[in-house]
mmCIF file of C-alpha atoms and ligand atoms in Angstrom:
data_model
loop_
_atom_site.group_PDB
_atom_site.id
_atom_site.type_symbol
_atom_site.label_atom_id
_atom_site.label_comp_id
_atom_site.label_asym_id
_atom_site.label_seq_id
_atom_site.Cartn_x
_atom_site.Cartn_y
_atom_site.Cartn_z
ATOM 1 C CA MET Z 1 19.337 -134.904 -4.423
ATOM 2 C CA LYS Z 2 18.149 -132.761 -1.505
ATOM 3 C CA ARG Z 3 18.838 -129.025 -1.661
ATOM 4 C CA ILE Z 4 17.500 -126.882 1.186
ATOM 5 C CA GLU Z 5 18.270 -123.242 1.952
ATOM 6 C CA ASN Z 6 18.586 -121.804 5.468
ATOM 7 C CA TYR Z 7 18.613 -125.343 6.848
ATOM 8 C CA ASP Z 8 18.388 -126.339 10.516
ATOM 9 C CA LEU Z 9 21.356 -128.634 11.265
ATOM 10 C CA SER Z 10 20.186 -129.913 14.648
ATOM 11 C CA SER Z 11 19.453 -133.399 13.297
ATOM 12 C CA HIS Z 12 22.885 -133.463 11.617
ATOM 13 C CA ASN Z 13 25.050 -133.030 14.692
ATOM 14 C CA THR Z 14 24.842 -135.449 17.589
ATOM 15 C CA PHE Z 15 25.454 -132.600 20.083
ATOM 16 C CA ARG Z 16 22.109 -131.286 18.735
ATOM 17 C CA MET Z 17 23.242 -127.692 18.441
ATOM 18 C CA LYS Z 18 20.448 -125.602 16.939
ATOM 19 C CA VAL Z 19 22.444 -123.946 14.201
ATOM 20 C CA ARG Z 20 21.674 -123.235 10.564
ATOM 21 C CA CYS Z 21 23.580 -123.268 7.303
ATOM 22 C CA ALA Z 22 22.902 -121.133 4.229
ATOM 23 C CA LEU Z 23 22.505 -124.221 2.017
ATOM 24 C CA TYR Z 24 22.321 -127.976 2.673
ATOM 25 C CA ILE Z 25 22.890 -130.451 -0.133
ATOM 26 C CA GLU Z 26 22.543 -134.216 0.184
ATOM 27 C CA TYR Z 27 23.590 -136.215 -2.871
ATOM 28 C CA GLU Z 28 22.844 -139.853 -3.667
ATOM 29 C CA THR Z 29 25.422 -140.518 -6.368
ATOM 30 C CA VAL Z 30 28.990 -139.456 -7.047
ATOM 31 C CA GLU Z 31 27.834 -138.044 -10.422
ATOM 32 C CA GLU Z 32 25.464 -135.654 -8.627
ATOM 33 C CA LEU Z 33 28.349 -134.471 -6.500
ATOM 34 C CA GLN Z 34 30.606 -134.017 -9.553
ATOM 35 C CA LYS Z 35 28.001 -131.875 -11.322
ATOM 36 C CA LEU Z 36 27.468 -129.378 -8.497
ATOM 37 C CA PRO Z 37 28.146 -125.765 -9.551
ATOM 38 C CA TRP Z 38 30.859 -125.484 -6.908
ATOM 39 C CA LYS Z 39 31.754 -121.819 -7.452
ATOM 40 C CA GLU Z 40 28.115 -120.674 -7.323
ATOM 41 C CA LEU Z 41 27.371 -122.316 -3.973
ATOM 42 C CA PRO Z 42 27.427 -120.221 -0.769
ATOM 43 C CA GLN Z 43 30.976 -120.334 0.587
ATOM 44 C CA PRO Z 44 32.705 -121.841 2.466
ATOM 45 C CA ILE Z 45 31.760 -125.414 1.655
ATOM 46 C CA MET Z 46 32.075 -128.146 4.220
ATOM 47 C CA HIS Z 47 31.298 -131.832 4.053
ATOM 48 C CA ILE Z 48 29.811 -133.614 7.036
ATOM 49 C CA GLY Z 49 29.171 -137.236 7.939
ATOM 50 C CA ALA Z 50 26.704 -137.980 10.721
ATOM 51 C CA GLY Z 51 28.013 -134.960 12.650
ATOM 52 C CA SER Z 52 29.012 -137.260 15.493
ATOM 53 C CA ASN Z 53 32.392 -135.651 16.016
ATOM 54 C CA LEU Z 54 31.504 -132.016 15.376
ATOM 55 C CA LEU Z 55 30.786 -129.002 17.497
ATOM 56 C CA PHE Z 56 29.108 -126.221 15.546
ATOM 57 C CA THR Z 57 30.140 -123.053 17.346
ATOM 58 C CA GLY Z 58 27.478 -120.967 15.545
ATOM 59 C CA ASP Z 59 25.510 -120.729 12.295
ATOM 60 C CA PHE Z 60 27.459 -121.847 9.237
ATOM 61 C CA PRO Z 61 27.458 -119.162 6.517
ATOM 62 C CA GLY Z 62 28.160 -121.520 3.600
ATOM 63 C CA THR Z 63 27.116 -124.867 2.106
ATOM 64 C CA VAL Z 64 26.995 -128.141 4.017
ATOM 65 C CA LEU Z 65 27.328 -131.259 1.873
ATOM 66 C CA HIS Z 66 26.254 -134.710 2.989
ATOM 67 C CA SER Z 67 26.623 -138.054 1.263
ATOM 68 C CA ALA Z 68 23.698 -140.431 0.862
ATOM 69 C CA VAL Z 69 25.841 -142.814 -1.216
ATOM 70 C CA LYS Z 70 24.664 -145.979 0.447
ATOM 71 C CA PHE Z 71 25.815 -149.153 -1.278
ATOM 72 C CA MET Z 72 27.518 -152.089 0.429
ATOM 73 C CA LYS Z 73 29.017 -154.774 -1.831
ATOM 74 C CA PHE Z 74 31.247 -157.796 -1.438
ATOM 75 C CA VAL Z 75 33.799 -157.475 -4.232
ATOM 76 C CA ASP Z 76 36.186 -160.342 -3.631
ATOM 77 C CA MET Z 77 35.376 -163.447 -1.667
ATOM 78 C CA GLY Z 78 38.847 -164.942 -1.365
ATOM 79 C CA LEU Z 79 39.611 -168.039 0.702
ATOM 80 C CA ASP Z 80 40.466 -166.105 3.841
ATOM 81 C CA ASP Z 81 40.297 -162.426 2.967
ATOM 82 C CA VAL Z 82 37.083 -160.794 1.828
ATOM 83 C CA LEU Z 83 36.977 -157.338 0.248
ATOM 84 C CA MET Z 84 33.959 -155.095 0.627
ATOM 85 C CA THR Z 85 33.301 -151.734 -0.963
ATOM 86 C CA VAL Z 86 31.029 -149.439 1.008
ATOM 87 C CA GLY Z 87 29.514 -146.050 0.136
ATOM 88 C CA SER Z 88 30.518 -143.063 2.253
ATOM 89 C CA GLY Z 89 26.950 -142.416 3.437
ATOM 90 C CA VAL Z 90 26.434 -145.868 4.970
ATOM 91 C CA VAL Z 91 26.035 -145.801 8.757
ATOM 92 C CA PHE Z 92 29.306 -147.259 10.020
ATOM 93 C CA ASP Z 93 27.628 -149.610 12.460
ATOM 94 C CA ASP Z 94 25.364 -151.010 9.712
ATOM 95 C CA PHE Z 95 28.547 -151.996 7.903
ATOM 96 C CA VAL Z 96 29.981 -153.569 11.091
ATOM 97 C CA ALA Z 97 26.735 -155.478 11.704
ATOM 98 C CA ARG Z 98 26.831 -156.806 8.127
ATOM 99 C CA THR Z 99 30.409 -158.092 8.497
ATOM 100 C CA CYS Z 100 29.577 -159.811 11.789
ATOM 101 C CA GLU Z 101 26.454 -161.439 10.333
ATOM 102 C CA ALA Z 102 28.668 -162.786 7.544
ATOM 103 C CA GLY Z 103 31.042 -164.258 10.165
ATOM 104 C CA LEU Z 104 33.905 -161.989 9.125
ATOM 105 C CA TRP Z 105 36.563 -160.766 11.567
ATOM 106 C CA GLY Z 106 38.082 -157.303 11.632
ATOM 107 C CA ALA Z 107 35.331 -154.767 12.327
ATOM 108 C CA GLU Z 108 33.675 -156.264 15.430
ATOM 109 C CA ASN Z 109 35.662 -154.205 17.984
ATOM 110 C CA LEU Z 110 34.409 -151.051 16.261
ATOM 111 C CA SER Z 111 30.768 -151.910 16.967
ATOM 112 C CA LEU Z 112 28.335 -149.119 17.839
ATOM 113 C CA ILE Z 113 30.721 -146.239 17.060
ATOM 114 C CA PRO Z 114 28.452 -143.442 15.813
ATOM 115 C CA GLY Z 115 29.101 -141.945 12.388
ATOM 116 C CA GLU Z 116 29.255 -142.853 8.726
ATOM 117 C CA VAL Z 117 31.736 -144.772 6.607
ATOM 118 C CA GLY Z 118 33.226 -141.735 4.800
ATOM 119 C CA ALA Z 119 34.086 -139.941 8.025
ATOM 120 C CA SER Z 120 35.450 -143.129 9.613
ATOM 121 C CA ALA Z 121 38.254 -143.115 7.037
ATOM 122 C CA VAL Z 122 39.041 -139.450 7.665
ATOM 123 C CA GLN Z 123 39.008 -139.682 11.450
ATOM 124 C CA ASN Z 124 40.563 -143.159 11.768
ATOM 125 C CA ILE Z 125 37.964 -144.032 14.373
ATOM 126 C CA GLY Z 126 39.069 -146.500 16.985
ATOM 127 C CA ALA Z 127 37.898 -148.433 20.008
ATOM 128 C CA TYR Z 128 38.782 -151.480 22.093
ATOM 129 C CA GLY Z 129 42.244 -151.981 20.687
ATOM 130 C CA ALA Z 130 41.279 -151.586 17.022
ATOM 131 C CA GLU Z 131 41.394 -148.717 14.560
ATOM 132 C CA VAL Z 132 39.551 -148.576 11.269
ATOM 133 C CA LYS Z 133 42.856 -148.188 9.391
ATOM 134 C CA ASP Z 134 43.581 -151.839 10.292
ATOM 135 C CA ILE Z 135 40.776 -152.965 7.964
ATOM 136 C CA ILE Z 136 40.948 -150.239 5.318
ATOM 137 C CA SER Z 137 42.537 -151.392 2.107
ATOM 138 C CA GLY Z 138 41.872 -148.238 0.083
ATOM 139 C CA VAL Z 139 39.786 -145.067 -0.035
ATOM 140 C CA VAL Z 140 38.067 -143.687 -3.139
ATOM 141 C CA CYS Z 141 37.785 -139.884 -3.243
ATOM 142 C CA LEU Z 142 36.963 -136.984 -5.478
ATOM 143 C CA ASP Z 143 39.751 -134.447 -5.650
ATOM 144 C CA THR Z 144 37.952 -131.085 -5.567
ATOM 145 C CA THR Z 145 40.849 -129.332 -7.317
ATOM 146 C CA ASP Z 146 40.046 -131.038 -10.638
ATOM 147 C CA TRP Z 147 37.073 -133.334 -9.821
ATOM 148 C CA SER Z 148 39.094 -136.408 -10.700
ATOM 149 C CA LYS Z 149 38.481 -139.722 -8.998
ATOM 150 C CA THR Z 150 41.473 -140.638 -6.835
ATOM 151 C CA VAL Z 151 42.097 -143.942 -5.101
ATOM 152 C CA PHE Z 152 44.446 -143.940 -2.131
ATOM 153 C CA LYS Z 153 46.033 -147.088 -0.791
ATOM 154 C CA THR Z 154 46.186 -147.230 2.995
ATOM 155 C CA PRO Z 155 49.953 -146.490 3.370
ATOM 156 C CA GLU Z 156 49.434 -143.217 1.463
ATOM 157 C CA LEU Z 157 46.919 -142.014 4.028
ATOM 158 C CA ALA Z 158 49.424 -141.415 6.883
ATOM 159 C CA TYR Z 159 47.114 -142.809 9.513
ATOM 160 C CA GLY Z 160 47.756 -142.034 13.185
ATOM 161 C CA TYR Z 161 45.680 -141.804 16.371
ATOM 162 C CA ARG Z 162 42.450 -140.118 15.169
ATOM 163 C CA ASP Z 163 44.529 -138.660 12.350
ATOM 164 C CA SER Z 164 44.997 -139.025 8.601
ATOM 165 C CA MET Z 165 46.319 -137.204 5.536
ATOM 166 C CA PHE Z 166 42.760 -135.940 4.939
ATOM 167 C CA LYS Z 167 42.899 -133.862 8.120
ATOM 168 C CA HIS Z 168 46.008 -132.095 6.834
ATOM 169 C CA ASN Z 169 44.428 -131.318 3.439
ATOM 170 C CA LYS Z 170 41.128 -129.972 4.730
ATOM 171 C CA GLY Z 171 38.420 -129.668 2.102
ATOM 172 C CA ARG Z 172 40.495 -131.013 -0.778
ATOM 173 C CA TYR Z 173 39.220 -134.595 -0.938
ATOM 174 C CA ILE Z 174 35.694 -135.945 -0.572
ATOM 175 C CA VAL Z 175 35.570 -139.622 0.362
ATOM 176 C CA THR Z 176 32.991 -141.380 -1.796
ATOM 177 C CA SER Z 177 33.594 -145.017 -0.837
ATOM 178 C CA VAL Z 178 35.913 -147.157 1.240
ATOM 179 C CA LEU Z 179 37.388 -150.556 0.437
ATOM 180 C CA PHE Z 180 37.576 -152.783 3.516
ATOM 181 C CA ARG Z 181 39.451 -156.022 4.013
ATOM 182 C CA LEU Z 182 37.890 -158.505 6.439
ATOM 183 C CA THR Z 183 38.866 -162.086 7.095
ATOM 184 C CA ARG Z 184 37.267 -165.458 7.749
ATOM 185 C CA LYS Z 185 40.385 -166.468 9.676
ATOM 186 C CA TYR Z 186 39.730 -166.743 13.415
ATOM 187 C CA SER Z 187 41.270 -163.535 14.739
ATOM 188 C CA PRO Z 188 39.512 -162.036 17.753
ATOM 189 C CA ARG Z 189 41.177 -159.172 19.614
ATOM 190 C CA LEU Z 190 40.177 -159.533 23.246
ATOM 191 C CA ASP Z 191 43.060 -158.028 25.184
ATOM 192 C CA TYR Z 192 41.668 -154.552 25.633
ATOM 193 C CA GLY Z 193 39.960 -153.551 28.855
ATOM 194 C CA GLY Z 194 36.978 -155.680 29.787
ATOM 195 C CA ILE Z 195 36.264 -157.599 26.562
ATOM 196 C CA ARG Z 196 37.633 -160.952 27.698
ATOM 197 C CA ASN Z 197 35.899 -160.684 31.076
ATOM 198 C CA ALA Z 198 32.597 -159.755 29.482
ATOM 199 C CA LEU Z 199 32.774 -162.806 27.190
ATOM 200 C CA GLU Z 200 33.995 -165.181 29.900
ATOM 201 C CA SER Z 201 31.224 -164.184 32.286
ATOM 202 C CA GLN Z 202 28.672 -165.020 29.629
ATOM 203 C CA TYR Z 203 30.329 -168.085 28.079
ATOM 204 C CA PRO Z 204 32.887 -169.556 30.532
ATOM 205 C CA GLY Z 205 36.010 -170.900 28.821
ATOM 206 C CA ILE Z 206 35.201 -169.431 25.421
ATOM 207 C CA THR Z 207 38.288 -167.239 25.088
ATOM 208 C CA THR Z 208 40.785 -169.931 26.114
ATOM 209 C CA ALA Z 209 43.397 -171.424 23.820
ATOM 210 C CA ALA Z 210 41.488 -174.743 23.920
ATOM 211 C CA ALA Z 211 38.371 -173.029 22.608
ATOM 212 C CA ALA Z 212 40.434 -171.345 19.909
ATOM 213 C CA SER Z 213 42.037 -174.603 18.782
ATOM 214 C CA ALA Z 214 38.579 -176.184 18.550
ATOM 215 C CA VAL Z 215 38.026 -173.619 15.818
ATOM 216 C CA SER Z 216 40.893 -175.022 13.793
ATOM 217 C CA ASN Z 217 39.117 -178.387 13.969
ATOM 218 C CA GLY Z 218 36.155 -176.806 12.296
ATOM 219 C CA ALA Z 219 33.966 -176.070 15.318
ATOM 220 C CA HIS Z 220 33.106 -172.413 15.530
ATOM 221 C CA VAL Z 221 33.157 -171.343 19.117
ATOM 222 C CA LEU Z 222 33.696 -167.623 19.478
ATOM 223 C CA THR Z 223 32.147 -165.640 16.629
ATOM 224 C CA PRO Z 224 32.500 -161.995 15.520
ATOM 225 C CA ARG Z 225 28.845 -161.619 16.464
ATOM 226 C CA MET Z 226 29.563 -162.616 20.078
ATOM 227 C CA VAL Z 227 32.449 -160.126 20.311
ATOM 228 C CA ARG Z 228 30.223 -157.438 18.780
ATOM 229 C CA ASP Z 229 27.523 -158.090 21.382
ATOM 230 C CA ALA Z 230 30.089 -157.893 24.213
ATOM 231 C CA ILE Z 231 31.437 -154.559 22.894
ATOM 232 C CA ILE Z 232 27.918 -153.187 22.537
ATOM 233 C CA GLY Z 233 27.257 -154.105 26.184
ATOM 234 C CA ILE Z 234 30.463 -152.378 27.356
ATOM 235 C CA ARG Z 235 29.771 -149.218 25.333
ATOM 236 C CA ARG Z 236 26.131 -148.960 26.455
ATOM 237 C CA ALA Z 237 27.182 -149.144 30.106
ATOM 238 C CA LYS Z 238 29.669 -146.285 29.720
ATOM 239 C CA LEU Z 239 28.626 -143.959 26.933
ATOM 240 C CA PRO Z 240 25.431 -141.912 26.569
ATOM 241 C CA ASP Z 241 22.837 -143.211 24.126
ATOM 242 C CA PRO Z 242 22.867 -140.643 21.288
ATOM 243 C CA ALA Z 243 19.078 -141.085 20.952
ATOM 244 C CA GLU Z 244 18.599 -139.887 24.534
ATOM 245 C CA LYS Z 245 21.338 -137.357 25.172
ATOM 246 C CA GLY Z 246 23.300 -135.220 22.734
ATOM 247 C CA SER Z 247 27.090 -135.649 22.802
ATOM 248 C CA ALA Z 248 29.975 -136.227 20.424
ATOM 249 C CA GLY Z 249 31.502 -139.228 22.194
ATOM 250 C CA SER Z 250 34.957 -138.570 23.643
ATOM 251 C CA PHE Z 251 35.454 -134.819 23.732
ATOM 252 C CA PHE Z 252 39.246 -134.889 24.263
ATOM 253 C CA LYS Z 253 42.065 -137.028 22.898
ATOM 254 C CA ASN Z 254 44.034 -139.095 25.375
ATOM 255 C CA PRO Z 255 47.348 -137.310 25.985
ATOM 256 C CA VAL Z 256 50.745 -138.926 25.650
ATOM 257 C CA ILE Z 257 53.449 -137.592 27.973
ATOM 258 C CA SER Z 258 57.110 -138.297 28.739
ATOM 259 C CA ARG Z 259 57.996 -140.868 31.402
ATOM 260 C CA GLU Z 260 59.552 -138.133 33.534
ATOM 261 C CA HIS Z 261 56.363 -136.093 33.381
ATOM 262 C CA PHE Z 262 54.369 -139.189 34.347
ATOM 263 C CA GLU Z 263 56.664 -139.913 37.333
ATOM 264 C CA ASN Z 264 56.101 -136.332 38.498
ATOM 265 C CA ILE Z 265 52.343 -136.843 38.403
ATOM 266 C CA VAL Z 266 52.731 -140.041 40.441
ATOM 267 C CA LYS Z 267 54.862 -138.146 43.007
ATOM 268 C CA ALA Z 268 52.302 -135.356 43.211
ATOM 269 C CA GLU Z 269 49.580 -137.947 43.913
ATOM 270 C CA ALA Z 270 51.698 -139.350 46.761
ATOM 271 C CA GLY Z 271 52.101 -135.764 48.048
ATOM 272 C CA ARG Z 272 48.342 -135.360 48.132
ATOM 273 C CA ALA Z 273 48.111 -138.482 50.306
ATOM 274 C CA ALA Z 274 50.489 -136.847 52.765
ATOM 275 C CA ALA Z 275 48.068 -133.915 52.879
ATOM 276 C CA GLY Z 276 45.259 -136.270 53.886
ATOM 277 C CA VAL Z 277 43.603 -136.640 50.454
ATOM 278 C CA PRO Z 278 43.413 -140.290 49.391
ATOM 279 C CA ALA Z 279 46.141 -140.959 46.798
ATOM 280 C CA LEU Z 280 44.996 -142.648 43.649
ATOM 281 C CA GLU Z 281 47.005 -144.957 41.507
ATOM 282 C CA VAL Z 282 47.550 -143.123 38.232
ATOM 283 C CA PRO Z 283 46.137 -145.278 35.414
ATOM 284 C CA HIS Z 284 48.491 -145.397 32.457
ATOM 285 C CA PHE Z 285 49.567 -147.345 29.421
ATOM 286 C CA ASP Z 286 53.233 -147.585 28.444
ATOM 287 C CA LEU Z 287 53.813 -147.047 24.754
ATOM 288 C CA PRO Z 288 56.585 -148.805 22.812
ATOM 289 C CA ASP Z 289 58.614 -145.585 22.409
ATOM 290 C CA GLY Z 290 58.909 -145.087 26.176
ATOM 291 C CA THR Z 291 56.216 -142.416 26.439
ATOM 292 C CA VAL Z 292 53.142 -142.893 28.607
ATOM 293 C CA LYS Z 293 49.451 -142.480 27.817
ATOM 294 C CA VAL Z 294 47.366 -141.259 30.752
ATOM 295 C CA PRO Z 295 43.596 -141.384 30.247
ATOM 296 C CA ALA Z 296 42.222 -137.850 29.964
ATOM 297 C CA ALA Z 297 39.066 -139.073 31.742
ATOM 298 C CA TRP Z 298 41.083 -139.783 34.887
ATOM 299 C CA MET Z 299 42.644 -136.298 34.934
ATOM 300 C CA ILE Z 300 39.288 -134.627 34.313
ATOM 301 C CA ASP Z 301 37.739 -136.633 37.129
ATOM 302 C CA ARG Z 302 40.682 -135.921 39.444
ATOM 303 C CA CYS Z 303 40.177 -132.197 38.831
ATOM 304 C CA GLY Z 304 36.624 -132.566 40.120
ATOM 305 C CA PHE Z 305 34.727 -132.180 36.873
ATOM 306 C CA ARG Z 306 32.676 -135.395 36.922
ATOM 307 C CA GLY Z 307 29.083 -134.163 36.663
ATOM 308 C CA ALA Z 308 30.150 -130.486 36.419
ATOM 309 C CA GLU Z 309 27.648 -128.251 34.594
ATOM 310 C CA LYS Z 310 27.864 -125.030 32.636
ATOM 311 C CA GLY Z 311 24.591 -123.718 31.246
ATOM 312 C CA GLY Z 312 22.990 -126.697 29.531
ATOM 313 C CA ALA Z 313 26.264 -128.621 29.145
ATOM 314 C CA LYS Z 314 27.500 -131.285 31.557
ATOM 315 C CA VAL Z 315 30.480 -133.589 32.058
ATOM 316 C CA TYR Z 316 28.950 -137.064 31.769
ATOM 317 C CA GLU Z 317 28.858 -138.816 35.152
ATOM 318 C CA LYS Z 318 29.679 -142.301 33.893
ATOM 319 C CA GLN Z 319 32.515 -141.173 31.625
ATOM 320 C CA PRO Z 320 34.106 -137.745 32.217
ATOM 321 C CA LEU Z 321 35.759 -137.783 28.772
ATOM 322 C CA VAL Z 322 32.322 -137.047 27.350
ATOM 323 C CA ILE Z 323 30.482 -133.711 27.466
ATOM 324 C CA VAL Z 324 26.716 -133.972 27.030
ATOM 325 C CA ASN Z 325 23.962 -131.562 26.023
ATOM 326 C CA GLU Z 326 22.239 -132.235 29.338
ATOM 327 C CA SER Z 327 19.327 -129.825 29.005
ATOM 328 C CA GLY Z 328 18.792 -130.495 25.316
ATOM 329 C CA ASN Z 329 19.106 -126.731 24.853
ATOM 330 C CA ALA Z 330 22.813 -126.252 25.539
ATOM 331 C CA LEU Z 331 24.403 -123.499 23.495
ATOM 332 C CA PRO Z 332 27.762 -123.917 21.766
ATOM 333 C CA GLY Z 333 29.107 -121.360 24.279
ATOM 334 C CA ASP Z 334 28.134 -123.587 27.245
ATOM 335 C CA ILE Z 335 30.145 -126.470 25.841
ATOM 336 C CA ILE Z 336 33.116 -124.291 24.923
ATOM 337 C CA SER Z 337 33.165 -122.692 28.340
ATOM 338 C CA LEU Z 338 33.159 -126.114 30.071
ATOM 339 C CA GLU Z 339 35.879 -127.241 27.666
ATOM 340 C CA GLN Z 340 38.037 -124.202 28.524
ATOM 341 C CA ASP Z 341 37.577 -124.733 32.280
ATOM 342 C CA ILE Z 342 38.671 -128.357 31.933
ATOM 343 C CA ILE Z 343 41.699 -127.524 29.770
ATOM 344 C CA SER Z 344 42.912 -124.804 32.199
ATOM 345 C CA LYS Z 345 42.418 -126.860 35.345
ATOM 346 C CA VAL Z 346 44.101 -129.961 33.902
ATOM 347 C CA ARG Z 347 47.011 -127.792 32.715
ATOM 348 C CA GLU Z 348 47.349 -126.175 36.135
ATOM 349 C CA THR Z 349 47.079 -129.474 38.053
ATOM 350 C CA PHE Z 350 49.053 -131.860 35.866
ATOM 351 C CA GLY Z 351 50.959 -129.654 33.422
ATOM 352 C CA VAL Z 352 49.217 -131.559 30.614
ATOM 353 C CA GLU Z 353 47.644 -129.845 27.612
ATOM 354 C CA LEU Z 354 44.387 -131.539 26.590
ATOM 355 C CA HIS Z 355 43.347 -131.286 22.954
ATOM 356 C CA PRO Z 356 39.751 -131.701 21.829
ATOM 357 C CA GLU Z 357 39.032 -134.718 19.706
ATOM 358 C CA VAL Z 358 35.791 -133.119 18.541
ATOM 359 C CA GLU Z 359 36.209 -130.826 15.552
ATOM 360 C CA HIS Z 360 35.057 -127.228 16.139
ATOM 361 C CA VAL Z 361 33.383 -125.537 13.179
HETATM 362 N N1 LIG J 401 44.133 -148.430 26.937
HETATM 363 C C1 LIG J 401 44.987 -149.404 26.539
HETATM 364 N N2 LIG J 401 44.724 -150.693 26.878
HETATM 365 C C2 LIG J 401 43.634 -151.053 27.590
HETATM 366 C C3 LIG J 401 42.749 -150.049 28.024
HETATM 367 C C4 LIG J 401 43.022 -148.733 27.660
HETATM 368 O O1 LIG J 401 45.971 -149.127 25.886
HETATM 369 O O2 LIG J 401 43.451 -152.238 27.852
HETATM 370 C C5 LIG J 401 44.438 -147.014 26.591
HETATM 371 C C6 LIG J 401 43.627 -146.629 25.410
HETATM 372 O O3 LIG J 401 44.435 -146.571 24.270
HETATM 373 C C7 LIG J 401 43.041 -145.294 25.751
HETATM 374 C C8 LIG J 401 43.314 -145.080 27.225
HETATM 375 O O4 LIG J 401 44.072 -146.178 27.647
HETATM 376 O O5 LIG J 401 43.723 -144.308 25.038
HETATM 377 C C9 LIG J 401 42.029 -144.962 28.007
HETATM 378 O O6 LIG J 401 41.214 -146.043 27.679
HETATM 379 P P1 LIG J 401 39.685 -146.220 28.036
HETATM 380 O O7 LIG J 401 39.271 -147.585 27.704
HETATM 381 O O8 LIG J 401 39.439 -145.660 29.394
HETATM 382 O O9 LIG J 401 38.968 -145.357 26.930
HETATM 383 P P2 LIG J 401 38.640 -143.838 26.825
HETATM 384 O O10 LIG J 401 39.831 -143.003 26.976
HETATM 385 O O11 LIG J 401 37.460 -143.577 27.658
HETATM 386 C C10 LIG J 401 38.866 -144.321 24.244
HETATM 387 C C11 LIG J 401 38.324 -143.681 22.987
HETATM 388 C C12 LIG J 401 36.850 -144.042 22.816
HETATM 389 C C13 LIG J 401 36.730 -145.550 22.737
HETATM 390 C C14 LIG J 401 37.324 -146.157 24.012
HETATM 391 C C15 LIG J 401 37.336 -147.651 23.988
HETATM 392 C C16 LIG J 401 39.591 -141.640 22.673
HETATM 393 C C17 LIG J 401 39.579 -140.158 22.741
HETATM 394 N N3 LIG J 401 38.475 -142.249 23.062
HETATM 395 O O12 LIG J 401 38.117 -143.764 25.314
HETATM 396 O O13 LIG J 401 36.382 -143.478 21.621
HETATM 397 O O14 LIG J 401 35.388 -145.948 22.600
HETATM 398 O O15 LIG J 401 38.701 -145.700 24.141
HETATM 399 O O16 LIG J 401 38.350 -148.106 23.172
HETATM 400 O O17 LIG J 401 40.581 -142.224 22.280
HETATM 401 C C18 LIG J 401 35.375 -141.528 20.717
HETATM 402 O O18 LIG J 401 36.406 -141.360 20.079
HETATM 403 O O19 LIG J 401 34.399 -140.736 20.644
HETATM 404 C C19 LIG J 401 35.286 -142.659 21.644
HETATM 405 C C20 LIG J 401 34.220 -142.862 22.428
#
């Protein structure tokens, strides 16, 4: 177990904010965590993962806990379905890589998402038409009210878009491991954005029905590994490399608005054209309940923020949903001030309230 006082957290948050906490504890086993003298530790206590979805707004006066529980085990190798139990401190993408190497479907669309397994189950991370809840079968936690081990089945976790029961019971449960269900059954999900195109341009014909039926005859054509590689290519082209530039991925959630509100935005765009500004088609995705999702990145861009800077912080040129620590020395205040500018301008222009996806501490 690591236990360090007055600890510099800059390597524990991907925004690379130079902040400190009174005490940092990294445990390797659940028993170590259970034995901690909770009441004697500097308060408050917070648990972090890789810090890939966090913005520290200043020094943290209490204790930061981090899991180094790092096992990965296959627990049931059924005919189709395969169950895996994975420690909360495992790097999420190491888990995804392992499933793809084993030829298992289910996690491949979540390739290269930063973060660790424990936090993935809290945040319900998602990308390219998949969310981690789709492959979670159960989550093992410690309940900090009585230190009992509690196992939640997925329906009990009230998963939604980047949301779960854990977020509504802050600090109560600590995820110690996650049970995933993967499958050998051919089940690629290629309908999101550019996945199919990326695969087709590399392997013509591979995503067709004929190629899929060849699989049922025993010939493996498209593999989870190939989908993983395509997703990695798409992400690298659009998102900053965390090793090069600090960021926390998408800074805002994508807003969902009423159809009427959406139509008004479309009309306003047409009005702009009349004023001589080129009208843009408003990108959108219709949801089953009649509401409409409009990408926050488009609104941010339309408000002129692509590449905008505030102190050391910058709106990422290739993807305006991301704020980066451009100078490497950005202060929390630089990021917050850029965030506030974006929220106000988007509200004023589109009447839409953006909400950060990144948790502020
Ligand atoms: N969309 C669809 N179908 C598509 C394409 C997009 O429904 O074929 C929807 C998506 O649900 C999304 C919106 O349209 O809400 C915009 O999609 P886009 O691909 O432009 O992605 P994004 O808004 O830039 C989101 C996630 C990313 C994730 C990508 C790819 C959020 C806040 N961000 O970004 O997650 O990698 O989709 O799936 O939802 C992160 O959370 O840090 C992150 C990088």
